[in-house]
Tab-separated table of C-alpha atoms in Angstrom:
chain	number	residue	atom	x	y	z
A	1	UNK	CA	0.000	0.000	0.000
A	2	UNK	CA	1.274	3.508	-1.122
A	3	UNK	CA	0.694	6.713	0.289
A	4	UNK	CA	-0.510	9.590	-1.976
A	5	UNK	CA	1.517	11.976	-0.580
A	6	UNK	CA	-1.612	14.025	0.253
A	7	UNK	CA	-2.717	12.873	3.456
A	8	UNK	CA	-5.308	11.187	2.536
A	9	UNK	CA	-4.860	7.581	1.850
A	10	UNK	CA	-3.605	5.072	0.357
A	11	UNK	CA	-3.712	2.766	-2.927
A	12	UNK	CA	-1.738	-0.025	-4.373
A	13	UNK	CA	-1.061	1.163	-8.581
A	14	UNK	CA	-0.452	-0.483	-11.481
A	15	UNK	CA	1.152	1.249	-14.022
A	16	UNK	CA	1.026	-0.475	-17.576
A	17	UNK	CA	1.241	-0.190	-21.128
A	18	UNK	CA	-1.419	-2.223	-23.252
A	19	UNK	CA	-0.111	-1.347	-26.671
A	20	UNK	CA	3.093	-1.530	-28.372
A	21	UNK	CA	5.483	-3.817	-29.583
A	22	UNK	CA	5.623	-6.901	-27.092
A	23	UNK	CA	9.437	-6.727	-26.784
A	24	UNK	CA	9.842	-4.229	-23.646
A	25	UNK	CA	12.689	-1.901	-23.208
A	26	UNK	CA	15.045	-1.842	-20.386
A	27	UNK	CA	14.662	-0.078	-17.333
A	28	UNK	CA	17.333	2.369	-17.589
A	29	UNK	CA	16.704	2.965	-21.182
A	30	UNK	CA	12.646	3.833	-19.849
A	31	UNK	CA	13.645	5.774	-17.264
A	32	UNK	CA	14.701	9.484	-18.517
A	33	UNK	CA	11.324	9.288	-20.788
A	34	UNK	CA	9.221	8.815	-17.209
A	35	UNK	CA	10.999	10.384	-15.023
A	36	UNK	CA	9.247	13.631	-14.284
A	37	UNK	CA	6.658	11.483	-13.870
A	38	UNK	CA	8.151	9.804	-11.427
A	39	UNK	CA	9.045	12.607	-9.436
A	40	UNK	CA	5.476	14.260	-9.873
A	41	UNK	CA	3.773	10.937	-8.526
A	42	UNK	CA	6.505	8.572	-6.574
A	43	UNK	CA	10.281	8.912	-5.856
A	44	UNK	CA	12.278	7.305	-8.131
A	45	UNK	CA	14.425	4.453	-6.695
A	46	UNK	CA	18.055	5.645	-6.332
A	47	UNK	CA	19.318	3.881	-8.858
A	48	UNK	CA	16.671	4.606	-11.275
A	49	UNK	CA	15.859	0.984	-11.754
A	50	UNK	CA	13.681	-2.020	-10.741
A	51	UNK	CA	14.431	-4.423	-7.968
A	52	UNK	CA	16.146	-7.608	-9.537
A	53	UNK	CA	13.749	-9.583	-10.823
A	54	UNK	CA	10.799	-7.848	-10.203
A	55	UNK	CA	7.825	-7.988	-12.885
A	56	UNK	CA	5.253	-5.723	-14.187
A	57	UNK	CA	1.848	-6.550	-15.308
A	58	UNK	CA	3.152	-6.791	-18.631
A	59	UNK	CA	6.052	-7.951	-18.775
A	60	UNK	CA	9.996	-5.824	-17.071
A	61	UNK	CA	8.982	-3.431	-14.472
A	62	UNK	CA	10.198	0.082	-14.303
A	63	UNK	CA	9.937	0.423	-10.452
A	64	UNK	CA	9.223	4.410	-9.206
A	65	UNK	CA	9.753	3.762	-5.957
A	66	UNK	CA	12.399	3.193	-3.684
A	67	UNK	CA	11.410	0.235	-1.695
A	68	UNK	CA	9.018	-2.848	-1.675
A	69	UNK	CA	6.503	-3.549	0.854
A	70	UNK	CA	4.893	-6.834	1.518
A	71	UNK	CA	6.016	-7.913	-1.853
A	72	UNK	CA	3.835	-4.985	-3.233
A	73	UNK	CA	4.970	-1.519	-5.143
A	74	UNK	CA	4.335	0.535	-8.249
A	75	UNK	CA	5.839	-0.487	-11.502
A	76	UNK	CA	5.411	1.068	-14.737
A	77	UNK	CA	6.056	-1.013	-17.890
A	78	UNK	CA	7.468	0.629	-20.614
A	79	UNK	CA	7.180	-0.678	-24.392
A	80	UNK	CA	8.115	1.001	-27.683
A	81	UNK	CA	5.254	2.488	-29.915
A	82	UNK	CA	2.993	5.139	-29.673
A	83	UNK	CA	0.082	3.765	-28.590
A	84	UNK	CA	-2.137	4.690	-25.824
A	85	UNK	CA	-1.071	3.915	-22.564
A	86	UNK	CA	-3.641	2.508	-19.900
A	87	UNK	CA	-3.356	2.837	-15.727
A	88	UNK	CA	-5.273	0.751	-13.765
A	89	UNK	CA	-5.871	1.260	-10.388
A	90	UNK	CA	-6.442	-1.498	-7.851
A	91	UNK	CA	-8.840	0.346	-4.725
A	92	UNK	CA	-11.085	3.221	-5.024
A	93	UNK	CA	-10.675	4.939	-1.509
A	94	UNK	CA	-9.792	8.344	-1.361
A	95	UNK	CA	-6.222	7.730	-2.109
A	96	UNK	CA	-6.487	5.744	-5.717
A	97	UNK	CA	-9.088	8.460	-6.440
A	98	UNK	CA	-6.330	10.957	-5.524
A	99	UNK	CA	-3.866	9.303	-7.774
A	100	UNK	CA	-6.452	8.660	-10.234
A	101	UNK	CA	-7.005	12.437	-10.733
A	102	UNK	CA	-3.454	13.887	-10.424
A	103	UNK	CA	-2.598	11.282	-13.129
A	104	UNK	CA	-5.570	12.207	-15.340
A	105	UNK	CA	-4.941	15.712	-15.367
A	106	UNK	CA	-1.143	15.836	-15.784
A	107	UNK	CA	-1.951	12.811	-18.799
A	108	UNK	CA	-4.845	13.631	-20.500
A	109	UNK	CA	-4.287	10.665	-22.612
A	110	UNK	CA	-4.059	8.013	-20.622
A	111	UNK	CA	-6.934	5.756	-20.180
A	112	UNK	CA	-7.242	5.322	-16.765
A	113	UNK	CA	-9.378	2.912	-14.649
A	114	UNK	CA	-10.570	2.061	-10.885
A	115	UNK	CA	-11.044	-1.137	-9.724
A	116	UNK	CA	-13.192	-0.841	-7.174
A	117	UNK	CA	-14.573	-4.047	-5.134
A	118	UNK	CA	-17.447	-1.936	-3.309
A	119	UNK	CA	-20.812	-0.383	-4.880
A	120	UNK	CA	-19.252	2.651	-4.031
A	121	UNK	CA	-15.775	4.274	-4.011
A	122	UNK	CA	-14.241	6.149	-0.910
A	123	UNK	CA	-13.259	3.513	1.227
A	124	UNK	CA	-13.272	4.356	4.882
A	125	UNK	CA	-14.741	7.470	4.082
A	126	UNK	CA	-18.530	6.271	4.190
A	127	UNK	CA	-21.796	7.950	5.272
A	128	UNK	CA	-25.136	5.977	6.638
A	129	UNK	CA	-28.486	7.746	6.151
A	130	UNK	CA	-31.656	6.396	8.406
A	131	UNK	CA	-35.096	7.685	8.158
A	132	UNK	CA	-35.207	8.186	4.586
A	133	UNK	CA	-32.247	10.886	4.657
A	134	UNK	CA	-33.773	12.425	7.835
A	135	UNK	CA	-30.559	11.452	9.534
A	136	UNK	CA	-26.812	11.216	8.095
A	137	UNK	CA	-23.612	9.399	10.108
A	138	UNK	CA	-20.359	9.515	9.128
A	139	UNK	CA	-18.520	6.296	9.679
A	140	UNK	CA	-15.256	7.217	8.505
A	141	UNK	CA	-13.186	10.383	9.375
A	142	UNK	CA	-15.331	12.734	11.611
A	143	UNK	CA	-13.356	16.026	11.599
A	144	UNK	CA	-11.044	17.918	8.622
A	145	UNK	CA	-7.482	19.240	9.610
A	146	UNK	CA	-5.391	21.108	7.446
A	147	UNK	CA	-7.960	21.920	4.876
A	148	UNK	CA	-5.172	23.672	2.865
A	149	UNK	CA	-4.135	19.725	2.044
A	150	UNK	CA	-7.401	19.036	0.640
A	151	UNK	CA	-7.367	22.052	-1.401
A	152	UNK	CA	-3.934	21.444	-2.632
A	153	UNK	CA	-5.265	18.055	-4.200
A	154	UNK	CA	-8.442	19.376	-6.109
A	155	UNK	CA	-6.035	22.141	-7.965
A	156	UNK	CA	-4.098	19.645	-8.978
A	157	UNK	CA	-6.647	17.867	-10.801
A	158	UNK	CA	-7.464	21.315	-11.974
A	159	UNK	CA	-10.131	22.107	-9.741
A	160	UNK	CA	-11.015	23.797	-6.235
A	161	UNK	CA	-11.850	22.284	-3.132
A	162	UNK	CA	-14.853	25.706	-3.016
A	163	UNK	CA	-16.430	24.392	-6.390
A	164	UNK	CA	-17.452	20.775	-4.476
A	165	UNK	CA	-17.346	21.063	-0.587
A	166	UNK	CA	-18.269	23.985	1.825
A	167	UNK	CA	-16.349	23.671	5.078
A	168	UNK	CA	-17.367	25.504	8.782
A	169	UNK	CA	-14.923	25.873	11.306
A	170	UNK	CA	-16.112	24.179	14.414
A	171	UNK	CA	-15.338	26.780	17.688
A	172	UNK	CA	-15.632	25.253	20.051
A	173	UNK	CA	-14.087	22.173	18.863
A	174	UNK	CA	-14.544	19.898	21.027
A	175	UNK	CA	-14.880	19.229	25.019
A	176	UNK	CA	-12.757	17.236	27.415
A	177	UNK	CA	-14.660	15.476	30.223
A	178	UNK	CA	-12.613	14.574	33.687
A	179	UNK	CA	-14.500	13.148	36.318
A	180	UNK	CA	-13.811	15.565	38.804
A	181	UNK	CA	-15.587	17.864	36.925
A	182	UNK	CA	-12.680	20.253	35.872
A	183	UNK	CA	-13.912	20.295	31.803
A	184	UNK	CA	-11.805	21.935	29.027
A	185	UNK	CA	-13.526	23.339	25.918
A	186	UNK	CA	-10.458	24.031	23.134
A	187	UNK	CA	-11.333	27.025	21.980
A	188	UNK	CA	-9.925	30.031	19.600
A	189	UNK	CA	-10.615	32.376	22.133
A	190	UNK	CA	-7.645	33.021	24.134
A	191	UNK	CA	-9.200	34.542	27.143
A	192	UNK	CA	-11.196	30.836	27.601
A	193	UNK	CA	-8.112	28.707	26.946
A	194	UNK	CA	-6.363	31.097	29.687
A	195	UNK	CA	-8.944	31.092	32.327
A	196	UNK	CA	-9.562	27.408	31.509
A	197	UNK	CA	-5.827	25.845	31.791
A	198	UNK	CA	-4.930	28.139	34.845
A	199	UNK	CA	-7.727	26.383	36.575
A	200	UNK	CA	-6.582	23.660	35.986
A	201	UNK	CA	-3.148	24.156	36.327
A	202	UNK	CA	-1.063	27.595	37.722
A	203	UNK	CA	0.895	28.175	35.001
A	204	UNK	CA	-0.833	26.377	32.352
A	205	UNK	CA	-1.665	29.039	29.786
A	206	UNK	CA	2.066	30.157	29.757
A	207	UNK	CA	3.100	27.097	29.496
A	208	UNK	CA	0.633	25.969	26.470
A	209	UNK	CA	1.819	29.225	24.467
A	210	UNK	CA	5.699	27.516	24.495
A	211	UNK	CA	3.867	24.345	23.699
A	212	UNK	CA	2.133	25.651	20.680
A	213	UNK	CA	5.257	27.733	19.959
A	214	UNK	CA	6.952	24.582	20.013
A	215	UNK	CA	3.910	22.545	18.112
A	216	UNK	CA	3.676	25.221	15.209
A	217	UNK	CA	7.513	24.856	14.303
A	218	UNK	CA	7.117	21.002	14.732
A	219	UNK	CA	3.989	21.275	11.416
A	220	UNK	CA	4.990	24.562	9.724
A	221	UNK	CA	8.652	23.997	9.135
A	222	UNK	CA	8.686	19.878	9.530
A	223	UNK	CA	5.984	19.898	6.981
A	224	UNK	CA	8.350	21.947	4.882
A	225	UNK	CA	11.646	20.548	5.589
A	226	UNK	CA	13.747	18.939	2.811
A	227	UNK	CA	13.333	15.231	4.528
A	228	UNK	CA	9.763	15.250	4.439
A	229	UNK	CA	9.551	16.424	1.027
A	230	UNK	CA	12.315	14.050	-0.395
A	231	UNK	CA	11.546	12.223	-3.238
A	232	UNK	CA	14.164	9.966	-3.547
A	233	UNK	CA	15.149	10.298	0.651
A	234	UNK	CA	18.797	10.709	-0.564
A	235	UNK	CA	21.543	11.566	1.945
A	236	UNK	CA	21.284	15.044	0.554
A	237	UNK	CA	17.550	15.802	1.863
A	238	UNK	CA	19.799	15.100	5.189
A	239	UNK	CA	23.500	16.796	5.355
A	240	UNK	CA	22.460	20.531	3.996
A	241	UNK	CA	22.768	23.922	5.328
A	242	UNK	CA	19.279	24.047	5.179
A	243	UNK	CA	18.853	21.036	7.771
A	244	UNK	CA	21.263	22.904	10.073
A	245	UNK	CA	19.509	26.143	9.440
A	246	UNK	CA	16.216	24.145	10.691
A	247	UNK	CA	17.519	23.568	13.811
A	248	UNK	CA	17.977	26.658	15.102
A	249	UNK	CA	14.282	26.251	15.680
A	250	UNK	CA	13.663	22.765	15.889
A	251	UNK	CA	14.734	20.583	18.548
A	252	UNK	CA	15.759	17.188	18.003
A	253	UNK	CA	14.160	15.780	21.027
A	254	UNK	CA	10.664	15.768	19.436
A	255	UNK	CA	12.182	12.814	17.285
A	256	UNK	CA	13.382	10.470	20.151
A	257	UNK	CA	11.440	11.605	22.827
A	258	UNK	CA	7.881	10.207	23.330
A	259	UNK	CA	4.885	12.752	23.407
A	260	UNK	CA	4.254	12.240	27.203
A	261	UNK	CA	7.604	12.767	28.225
A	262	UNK	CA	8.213	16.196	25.963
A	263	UNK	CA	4.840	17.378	27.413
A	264	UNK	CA	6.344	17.128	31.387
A	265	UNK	CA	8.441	20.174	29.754
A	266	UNK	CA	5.346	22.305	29.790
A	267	UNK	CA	2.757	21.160	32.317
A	268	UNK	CA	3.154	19.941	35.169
A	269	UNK	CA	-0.472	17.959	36.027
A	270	UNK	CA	-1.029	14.871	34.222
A	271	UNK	CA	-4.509	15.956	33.328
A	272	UNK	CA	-3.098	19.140	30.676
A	273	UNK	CA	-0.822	16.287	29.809
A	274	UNK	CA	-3.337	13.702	28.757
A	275	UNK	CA	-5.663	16.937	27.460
A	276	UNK	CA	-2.833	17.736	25.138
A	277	UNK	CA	-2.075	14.529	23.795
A	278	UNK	CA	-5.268	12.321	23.579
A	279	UNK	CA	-4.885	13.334	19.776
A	280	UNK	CA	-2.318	10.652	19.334
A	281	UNK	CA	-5.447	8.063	19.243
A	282	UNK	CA	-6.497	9.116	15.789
A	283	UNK	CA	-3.571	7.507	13.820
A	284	UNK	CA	-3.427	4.573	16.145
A	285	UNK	CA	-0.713	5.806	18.749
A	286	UNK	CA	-0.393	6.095	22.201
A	287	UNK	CA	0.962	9.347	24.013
A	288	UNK	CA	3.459	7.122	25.956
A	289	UNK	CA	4.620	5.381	22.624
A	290	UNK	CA	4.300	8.262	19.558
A	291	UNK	CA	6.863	10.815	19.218
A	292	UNK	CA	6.714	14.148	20.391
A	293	UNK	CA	6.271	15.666	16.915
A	294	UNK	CA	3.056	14.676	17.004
A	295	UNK	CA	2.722	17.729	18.930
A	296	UNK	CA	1.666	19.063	15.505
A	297	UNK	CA	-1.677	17.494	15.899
A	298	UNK	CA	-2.920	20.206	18.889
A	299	UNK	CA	-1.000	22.967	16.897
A	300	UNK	CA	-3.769	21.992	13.209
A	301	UNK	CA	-6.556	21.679	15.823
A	302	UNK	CA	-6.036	24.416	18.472
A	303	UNK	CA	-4.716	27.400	15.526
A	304	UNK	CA	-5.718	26.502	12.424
A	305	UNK	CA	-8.631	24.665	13.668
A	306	UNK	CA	-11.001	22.100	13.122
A	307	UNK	CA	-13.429	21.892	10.135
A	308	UNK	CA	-16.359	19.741	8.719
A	309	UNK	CA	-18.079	20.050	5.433
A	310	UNK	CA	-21.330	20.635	5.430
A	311	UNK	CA	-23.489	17.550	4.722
A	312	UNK	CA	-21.218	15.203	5.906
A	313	UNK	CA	-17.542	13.460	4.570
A	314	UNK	CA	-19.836	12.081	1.850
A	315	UNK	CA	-18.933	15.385	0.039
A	316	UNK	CA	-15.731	15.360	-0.211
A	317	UNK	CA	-16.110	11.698	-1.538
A	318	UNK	CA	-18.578	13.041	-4.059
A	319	UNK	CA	-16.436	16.434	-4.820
A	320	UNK	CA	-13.261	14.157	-6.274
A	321	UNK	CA	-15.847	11.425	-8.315
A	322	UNK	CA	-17.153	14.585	-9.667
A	323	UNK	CA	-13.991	15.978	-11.204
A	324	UNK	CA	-13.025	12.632	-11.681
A	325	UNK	CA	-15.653	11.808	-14.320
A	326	UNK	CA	-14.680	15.427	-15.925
A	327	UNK	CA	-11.215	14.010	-16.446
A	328	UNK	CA	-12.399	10.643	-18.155
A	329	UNK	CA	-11.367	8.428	-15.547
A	330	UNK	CA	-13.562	5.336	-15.625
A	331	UNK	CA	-14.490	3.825	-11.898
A	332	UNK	CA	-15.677	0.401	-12.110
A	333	UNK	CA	-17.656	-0.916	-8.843
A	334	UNK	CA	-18.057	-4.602	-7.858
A	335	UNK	CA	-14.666	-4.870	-9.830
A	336	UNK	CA	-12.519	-6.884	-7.245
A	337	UNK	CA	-9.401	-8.193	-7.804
A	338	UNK	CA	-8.429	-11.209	-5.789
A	339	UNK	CA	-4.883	-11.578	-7.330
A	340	UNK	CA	-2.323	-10.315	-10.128
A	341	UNK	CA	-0.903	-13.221	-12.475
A	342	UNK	CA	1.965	-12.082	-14.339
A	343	UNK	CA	4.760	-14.388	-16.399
A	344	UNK	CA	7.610	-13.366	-18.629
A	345	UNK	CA	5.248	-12.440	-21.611
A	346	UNK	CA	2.889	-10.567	-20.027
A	347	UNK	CA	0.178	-10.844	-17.484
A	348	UNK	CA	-3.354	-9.370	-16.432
A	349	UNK	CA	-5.631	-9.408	-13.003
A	350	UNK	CA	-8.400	-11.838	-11.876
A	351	UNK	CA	-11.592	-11.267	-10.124
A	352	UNK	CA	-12.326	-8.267	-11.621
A	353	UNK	CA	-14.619	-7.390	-14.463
């Protein structure tokens, strides 16, 4: 499985040529023809090759990533000709729709497909309406951070995030419940959050401000650094001027310390400690266990806050199939694929339609 790159899932790609002569070129002589796509989509591997031996769906594999995981990755096969060129994606959750649509737009010619095993695409992102539509739940994601991610995505596909979704900001966003009765409401409003933490804790507004001072360098500059934006995670993205430049702001500790032990820096009462860190929970981690980067979680929800679009994730979902369909990408549903068969001249999927 492959992440997007935007944040929002992930999908497993197959890359592959359907036309063309049936003797395949070699990977290095492939590569400079797809290498800004490579770059635009996945890192190239650093040798600008395919593992040994690996195999594409139709035959040599020119691999555009780095690594393999589980004995999965994303080839693309490469034969002579001119003939039209075909993607087909295996998974239509938000992230092979993502792919789907940054591919479409930046190759209008390729014919590109979803294989989708569901009646309907978005993976975890679903919605379940009772009472004839009286009421909607959301069974996937329940709150938007960083809408500026999600906005990125639809102008790539040559779109806006505006034309398909309309987003609140929830403030309040949410409330904290302690069974001595001491409640915390995060709020924009500073005067709350003051009066709130410093009744909880003396001390505790001043020493949330250095924790979000700390938790806005940890997103705005990590999120920016030349690591986390590596395509090819070279030893370059590493030993640069610009990496020592970084850390005259950013402290190293948030990599090898864990989020509950950073947060003793600030406050003092283990209830501010679990308030500020509960967030861990929704990518699977535990406050004693995740880094203390993941301060940057309290920093998306406390300053640039939390958001939901209005009638539910289902939207958002519905926004991307949408400009989807205007880029000619073809979504098949009930389409699953239970394996990938591939030999030396070739090979194709089964289980799908």
């Amino acid at each position: 499985m492959w992440d997007t790159a935007s944040g929002l899932g992930t999908a497993f790609i197959l890359l592959c040529v359907l036309t063309g002569p049936s003797d395949a070129f070699s990977a290095p002589s492939v590569a400079p023809k797809y290498r800004d796509l490579g770059r635009w989509l996945f890192p190239l591997s650093p040798s600008g090759g395919a593992p040994p031996g690996a195999r594409g769906v139709m035959g040599p594999a020119f691999q555009l990533r780095g690594s393999v995981s589980r004995g999965t990755g994303v080839w693309m096969q490469a034969e002579g000709g001119t003939g039209a060129k075909r993607v087909v994606i295996v998974g239509g959750g938000i992230g092979g729709l993502c792919v789907a649509g940054r591919l479409a737009k930046a190759r209008p010619d390729w014919r590109i497909t979803i294989l989708e095993k569901n009646e309907k695409a978005g993976g975890r992102l679903d919605t379940v309406e009772v009472g004839d539509g009286a009421y909607r739940f959301d069974t996937g994601p329940t709150l938007l951070l960083a809408p500026d991610i999600y906005r990125q995505t639809f102008e790539a596909m040559g779109s806006r995030l505006e034309d398909h979704v309309e987003l609140v900001r929830v403030d309040p966003s949410y409330r904290v419940f302690s069974p001595d009765a001491t409640n915390f409401t995060a709020s924009t409003c500073l005067l709350d959050m003051k009066n709130q933490l410093e009744e909880i804790e003396e001390g505790g507004f001043r020493g949330f401000l250095r924790y979000m001072e700390e938790a806005c360098v940890n997103y705005v500059r990590g999120f920016n650094s030349r690591p986390f934006l590596s395509k090819d995670n070279s030893l370059l993205d590493y030993a640069n001027i610009d990496n020592l430049l970084l850390l005259r702001d950013f402290d190293p500790a948030n990599l090898v310390q864990t989020h509950s032990e950073r947060l003793s820096r600030f406050f003092k009462t283990e209830k501010l400690r679990a308030i500020m860190s509960f967030q861990n929970l929704y990518v699977g981690l535990a406050p004693h266990t995740a880094p203390a980067l993941f301060s940057l979680l309290q920093y998306l929800e406390i300053v640039e806050g939390i958001h939901y679009p209005i009638g539910g994730f289902a939207k958002v979902r519905e926004g991307l199939l949408s400009v989807l369909a205007g880029l000619n990408v073809e979504v098949r549903y009930g389409a699953e694929v239970s394996r990938i068969i591939h030999s030396g001249g070739g090979g194709f999927l089964t289980g799908g339609s």
